[in-house]
Amino acid sequence: MKRVKIVALALFASLAVVSCKKETKQEQVLETQPVENTAVVQEEEPTVDPATAPTLVLAQEVYDFGDVKAGETAEQVITFKNEGKGPLIIKKAQASCGCTVPEYDQEPVPVGGEGKLTVKYKAPEVNGKVTKEVTLTTNTVKGRETFKITANVVGGKEREVAPVAPAPNL
């Protein structure tokens, strides 16, 4: 019986010592100071002087491609003007989806000049109305100009509508 008490006491003491060490480690972790890193990596756009900046003017904000057959590609040439005070440069053109591809002229558009974008849209195999956004990164004061294209996809599959679950009875 004495042996059982001694073994139990030894086991209890060793558990107490081990658990104390864990708390010490946690306290040490809590006491360490975090490293402060104030350097932030950012892509800085050069600031544009409004007095000499170009201004991109689109004829409209939404361009309608009309009815487009499912699986086919529609194309539209979109013209714009530079009504600013300096040459207009389009640095990048990208769409909100891979099915829409904007292509642009790399040459600067002079003051009072006109530029062109060709936008290609590949319709999915599913019928319905779609809206996509095209973003132009430019050297204007805003830095980004956007417009939308819309289309009505026809001749494809009908959209499958998932059944709506009934509302729970409360």
Coordinates of C-alpha atoms in Angstrom, one line a residue:
M1 CA 0.0 0.0 0.0
K2 CA 2.9 2.3 0.8
R3 CA 4.3 1.7 -2.6
V4 CA 1.1 2.7 -4.4
K5 CA 1.0 5.9 -2.4
I6 CA 4.6 6.6 -3.2
V7 CA 4.1 5.9 -6.9
A8 CA 1.0 8.0 -7.0
L9 CA 2.8 10.9 -5.2
A10 CA 5.7 10.6 -7.6
L11 CA 3.4 10.6 -10.6
F12 CA 1.5 13.6 -9.3
A13 CA 4.7 15.5 -8.6
S14 CA 6.1 14.8 -12.1
L15 CA 2.8 16.0 -13.7
A16 CA 2.9 19.2 -11.7
V17 CA 6.5 19.8 -12.8
V18 CA 5.7 19.1 -16.5
S19 CA 2.6 21.3 -16.5
C20 CA 4.6 24.1 -14.9
K21 CA 7.1 24.0 -17.7
K22 CA 4.4 24.3 -20.3
E23 CA 3.0 27.4 -18.6
T24 CA 6.5 28.9 -18.5
K25 CA 6.9 28.3 -22.2
Q26 CA 3.5 30.0 -22.9
E27 CA 4.5 32.9 -20.8
Q28 CA 7.8 33.2 -22.7
V29 CA 5.9 33.3 -26.0
L30 CA 3.6 35.9 -24.7
E31 CA 6.4 38.0 -23.5
T32 CA 8.3 38.1 -26.8
Q33 CA 7.9 41.4 -28.7
P34 CA 6.6 41.3 -32.3
V35 CA 8.8 42.5 -35.1
E36 CA 7.5 45.7 -36.5
N37 CA 7.7 46.0 -40.3
T38 CA 6.5 49.3 -41.5
A39 CA 7.7 48.8 -45.1
V40 CA 4.7 48.2 -47.3
V41 CA 5.2 47.1 -50.9
Q42 CA 2.9 48.9 -53.2
E43 CA 2.7 49.5 -56.9
E44 CA 2.7 53.2 -57.1
E45 CA 1.0 54.8 -60.0
P46 CA 2.8 58.0 -61.0
T47 CA 0.7 61.0 -60.2
V48 CA -0.7 62.8 -63.2
D49 CA -0.9 66.5 -63.3
P50 CA -4.5 67.4 -64.2
A51 CA -3.3 70.5 -66.1
T52 CA -1.5 68.3 -68.7
A53 CA -3.4 65.1 -68.4
P54 CA -5.3 63.3 -71.2
T55 CA -9.0 62.6 -70.9
L56 CA -10.5 59.4 -72.3
V57 CA -14.1 59.9 -73.6
L58 CA -16.2 57.0 -74.7
A59 CA -19.3 57.4 -76.7
Q60 CA -21.3 55.4 -74.2
E61 CA -20.8 53.4 -71.0
V62 CA -22.6 50.2 -72.2
Y63 CA -22.1 48.6 -75.6
D64 CA -24.7 46.1 -76.7
F65 CA -23.6 43.2 -78.8
G66 CA -27.2 42.2 -79.4
D67 CA -28.1 38.5 -80.0
V68 CA -25.0 36.3 -80.1
K69 CA -25.3 32.6 -81.0
A70 CA -24.2 30.2 -78.3
G71 CA -20.5 29.2 -78.8
E72 CA -19.8 31.9 -81.4
T73 CA -17.6 35.0 -81.1
A74 CA -19.0 38.5 -81.6
E75 CA -16.7 41.5 -82.2
Q76 CA -17.2 45.2 -81.9
V77 CA -14.9 48.1 -82.5
I78 CA -15.3 50.8 -79.9
T79 CA -13.9 54.3 -80.6
F80 CA -12.9 56.8 -78.0
K81 CA -11.5 60.4 -78.0
N82 CA -8.7 62.1 -76.2
E83 CA -10.2 65.4 -75.0
G84 CA -7.4 66.1 -72.6
K85 CA -4.3 68.2 -72.7
G86 CA -1.7 65.4 -73.3
P87 CA -1.2 62.2 -75.3
L88 CA -3.4 59.3 -74.1
I89 CA -1.7 56.0 -73.4
I90 CA -3.6 52.8 -72.7
K91 CA -1.2 50.7 -70.6
K92 CA -3.5 47.6 -70.2
A93 CA -6.9 46.5 -71.1
Q94 CA -8.6 43.6 -69.3
A95 CA -12.1 42.1 -69.0
S96 CA -13.9 40.7 -66.0
C97 CA -14.0 37.3 -67.7
G98 CA -11.8 35.2 -70.0
C99 CA -14.7 35.1 -72.5
T100 CA -14.2 38.8 -73.3
V101 CA -10.9 39.9 -74.9
P102 CA -10.2 43.6 -75.4
E103 CA -7.4 44.5 -77.9
Y104 CA -6.0 48.0 -78.1
D105 CA -3.6 50.1 -80.1
Q106 CA -0.3 50.5 -78.4
E107 CA 0.4 54.0 -79.9
P108 CA -0.4 57.1 -77.9
V109 CA -3.6 58.9 -78.9
P110 CA -2.8 62.6 -79.5
V111 CA -4.8 65.5 -78.1
G112 CA -8.1 65.7 -80.0
G113 CA -7.4 62.4 -81.6
E114 CA -9.4 59.2 -81.8
G115 CA -8.4 55.7 -80.7
K116 CA -10.0 52.2 -81.2
L117 CA -10.5 49.1 -79.1
T118 CA -11.6 45.8 -80.5
V119 CA -13.6 43.8 -78.0
K120 CA -14.3 40.1 -78.8
Y121 CA -16.9 38.2 -76.8
K122 CA -17.2 34.4 -77.0
A123 CA -20.7 33.4 -76.0
P124 CA -21.2 30.4 -73.7
E125 CA -23.4 27.4 -74.6
V126 CA -26.2 28.6 -72.3
N127 CA -28.9 31.1 -73.3
G128 CA -29.5 34.3 -71.5
K129 CA -28.4 37.9 -71.0
V130 CA -24.8 38.6 -70.0
T131 CA -22.9 41.7 -68.9
K132 CA -19.2 42.0 -68.8
E133 CA -16.9 44.8 -67.7
V134 CA -13.8 46.0 -69.4
T135 CA -11.2 48.0 -67.5
L136 CA -8.6 50.2 -69.2
T137 CA -5.5 51.2 -67.3
T138 CA -4.4 54.6 -68.6
N139 CA -2.4 57.7 -67.9
T140 CA -5.5 59.8 -67.2
V141 CA -6.1 61.4 -63.8
K142 CA -8.4 58.6 -62.8
G143 CA -5.9 56.0 -63.9
R144 CA -8.7 53.4 -64.7
E145 CA -11.6 53.8 -67.1
T146 CA -14.3 51.2 -67.3
F147 CA -17.2 50.3 -69.6
K148 CA -19.6 47.4 -70.0
I149 CA -20.7 45.1 -72.8
T150 CA -23.9 43.3 -72.9
A151 CA -25.2 40.4 -75.1
N152 CA -28.1 38.1 -75.3
V153 CA -27.0 34.5 -75.9
V154 CA -29.4 32.5 -78.1
G155 CA -29.5 29.1 -79.7
G156 CA -27.9 27.3 -76.8
K157 CA -29.1 25.3 -73.8
E158 CA -31.7 26.7 -71.5
R159 CA -30.4 27.6 -68.0
E160 CA -31.2 24.9 -65.4
V161 CA -32.9 26.4 -62.5
A162 CA -32.3 24.7 -59.2
P163 CA -35.5 23.8 -57.3
V164 CA -36.1 26.1 -54.4
A165 CA -36.3 24.4 -51.1
P166 CA -39.6 25.2 -49.2
A167 CA -39.3 27.6 -46.3
P168 CA -39.0 25.9 -42.9
N169 CA -42.1 25.8 -40.7
L170 CA -41.4 27.7 -37.6

